[in-house]
Short mmCIF file of C-alpha atoms in Angstrom, two decimals:
data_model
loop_
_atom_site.label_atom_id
_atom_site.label_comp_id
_atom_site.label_asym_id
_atom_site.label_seq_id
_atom_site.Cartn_x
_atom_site.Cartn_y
_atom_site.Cartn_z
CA UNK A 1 0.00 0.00 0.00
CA UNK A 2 3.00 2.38 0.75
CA UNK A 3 4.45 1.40 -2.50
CA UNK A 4 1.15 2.76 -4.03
CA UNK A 5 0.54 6.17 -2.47
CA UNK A 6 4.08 7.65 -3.10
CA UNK A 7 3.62 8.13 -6.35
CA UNK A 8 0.52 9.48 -6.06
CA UNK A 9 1.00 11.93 -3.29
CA UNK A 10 4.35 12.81 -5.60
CA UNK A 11 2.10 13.21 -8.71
CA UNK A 12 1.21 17.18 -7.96
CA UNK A 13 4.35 18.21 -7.08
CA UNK A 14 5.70 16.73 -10.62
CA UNK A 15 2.93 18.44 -12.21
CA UNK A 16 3.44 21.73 -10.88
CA UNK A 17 7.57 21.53 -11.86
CA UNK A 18 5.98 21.16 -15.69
CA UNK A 19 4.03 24.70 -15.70
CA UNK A 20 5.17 26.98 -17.79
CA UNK A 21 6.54 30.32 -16.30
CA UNK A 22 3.37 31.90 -17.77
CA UNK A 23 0.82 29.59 -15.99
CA UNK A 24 2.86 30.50 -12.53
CA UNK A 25 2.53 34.04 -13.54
CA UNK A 26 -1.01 34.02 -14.22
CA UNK A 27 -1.79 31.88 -11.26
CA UNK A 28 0.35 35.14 -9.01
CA UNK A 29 -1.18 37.63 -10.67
CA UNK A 30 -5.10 35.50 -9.76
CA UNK A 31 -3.88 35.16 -6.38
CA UNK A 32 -2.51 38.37 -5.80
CA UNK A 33 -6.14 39.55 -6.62
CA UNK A 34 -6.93 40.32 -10.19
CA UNK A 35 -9.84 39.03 -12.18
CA UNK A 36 -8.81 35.70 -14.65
CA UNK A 37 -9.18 37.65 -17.63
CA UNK A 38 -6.59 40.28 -17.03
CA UNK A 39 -4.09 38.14 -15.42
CA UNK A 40 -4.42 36.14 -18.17
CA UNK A 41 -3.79 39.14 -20.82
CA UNK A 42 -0.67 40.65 -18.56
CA UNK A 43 1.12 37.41 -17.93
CA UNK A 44 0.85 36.62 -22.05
CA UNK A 45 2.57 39.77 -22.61
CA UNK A 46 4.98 39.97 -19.56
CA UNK A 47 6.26 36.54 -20.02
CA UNK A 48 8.21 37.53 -23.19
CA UNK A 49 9.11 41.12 -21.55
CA UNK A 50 11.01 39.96 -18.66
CA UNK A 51 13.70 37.18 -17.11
CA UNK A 52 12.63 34.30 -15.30
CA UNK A 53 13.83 35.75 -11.78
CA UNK A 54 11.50 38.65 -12.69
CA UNK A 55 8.88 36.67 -13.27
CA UNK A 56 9.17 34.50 -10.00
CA UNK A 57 9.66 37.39 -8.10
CA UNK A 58 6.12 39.00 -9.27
CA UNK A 59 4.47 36.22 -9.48
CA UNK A 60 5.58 35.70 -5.72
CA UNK A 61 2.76 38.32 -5.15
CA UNK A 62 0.49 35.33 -4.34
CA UNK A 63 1.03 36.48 -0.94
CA UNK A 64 -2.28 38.78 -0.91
CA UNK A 65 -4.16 35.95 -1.30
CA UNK A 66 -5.41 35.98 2.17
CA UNK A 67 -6.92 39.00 1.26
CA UNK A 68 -10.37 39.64 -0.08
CA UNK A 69 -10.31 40.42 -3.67
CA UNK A 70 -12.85 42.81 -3.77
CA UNK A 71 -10.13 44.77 -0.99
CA UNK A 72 -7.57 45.23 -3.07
CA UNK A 73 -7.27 48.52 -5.17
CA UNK A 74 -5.09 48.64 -7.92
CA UNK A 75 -3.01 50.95 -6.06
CA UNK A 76 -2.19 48.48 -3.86
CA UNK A 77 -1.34 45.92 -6.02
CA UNK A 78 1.45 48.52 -7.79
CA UNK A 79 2.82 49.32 -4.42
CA UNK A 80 3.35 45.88 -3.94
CA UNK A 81 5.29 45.45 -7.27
CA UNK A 82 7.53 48.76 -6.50
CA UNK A 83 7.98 46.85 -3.39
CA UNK A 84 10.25 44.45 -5.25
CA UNK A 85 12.49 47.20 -6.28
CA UNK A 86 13.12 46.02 -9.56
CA UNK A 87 12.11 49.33 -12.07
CA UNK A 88 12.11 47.18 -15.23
CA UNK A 89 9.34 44.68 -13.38
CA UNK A 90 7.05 47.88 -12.56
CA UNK A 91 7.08 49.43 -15.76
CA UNK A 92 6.54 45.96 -17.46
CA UNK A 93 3.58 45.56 -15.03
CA UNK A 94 2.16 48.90 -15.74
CA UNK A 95 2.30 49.10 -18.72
CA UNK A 96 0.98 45.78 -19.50
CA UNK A 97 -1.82 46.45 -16.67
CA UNK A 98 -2.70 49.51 -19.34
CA UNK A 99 -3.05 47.63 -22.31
CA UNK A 100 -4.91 44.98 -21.12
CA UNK A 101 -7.38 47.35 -19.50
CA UNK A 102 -7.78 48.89 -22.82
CA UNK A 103 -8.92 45.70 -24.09
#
């Protein structure tokens, strides 16, 4: 029976090594508070505009999840990005946030 439920317990964590650095992004973005359909557009156009350390680093932003979405302003979520201190991440994320308002 023990043989049986290692692999199965391990089969999530082997799934989630497999997502693509836009799926993590999108899934940040979502957890940090903003609606499917515009974390969706921002982390198809960010992926390609920034490093992989950029990218885990925003989509690290997860941690407002505790949060209720309809309490977080967008204000809130850009301080959180200038937070990282990274310039080239905030103006990625802004204007990406702008375009894919404008959609």
């Amino acid at each position: 029976m023990k043989r049986v439920m290692v692999p199965l317990l391990a089969l999530p964590l082997v799934l989630s090594a497999c997502a693509t650095p836009e799926t993590r992004l999108r899934n940040g973005l979502q957890n940090a508070g903003l609606s499917k359909a515009m974390s969706t557009c921002m982390a198809g156009r960010m992926v390609d505009r920034m490093s992989l350390v950029q990218l885990r680093r925003l989509s690290a932003l997860g941690s407002l999840k505790d949060r209720e979405i309809t309490d977080l302003t967008l204000d809130q979520f850009f301080r959180k990005v200038r937070a990282l201190k990274d310039p080239e991440i905030l103006a990625v994320t802004t204007s990406s946030a702008a375009v894919c308002a404008l959609r």
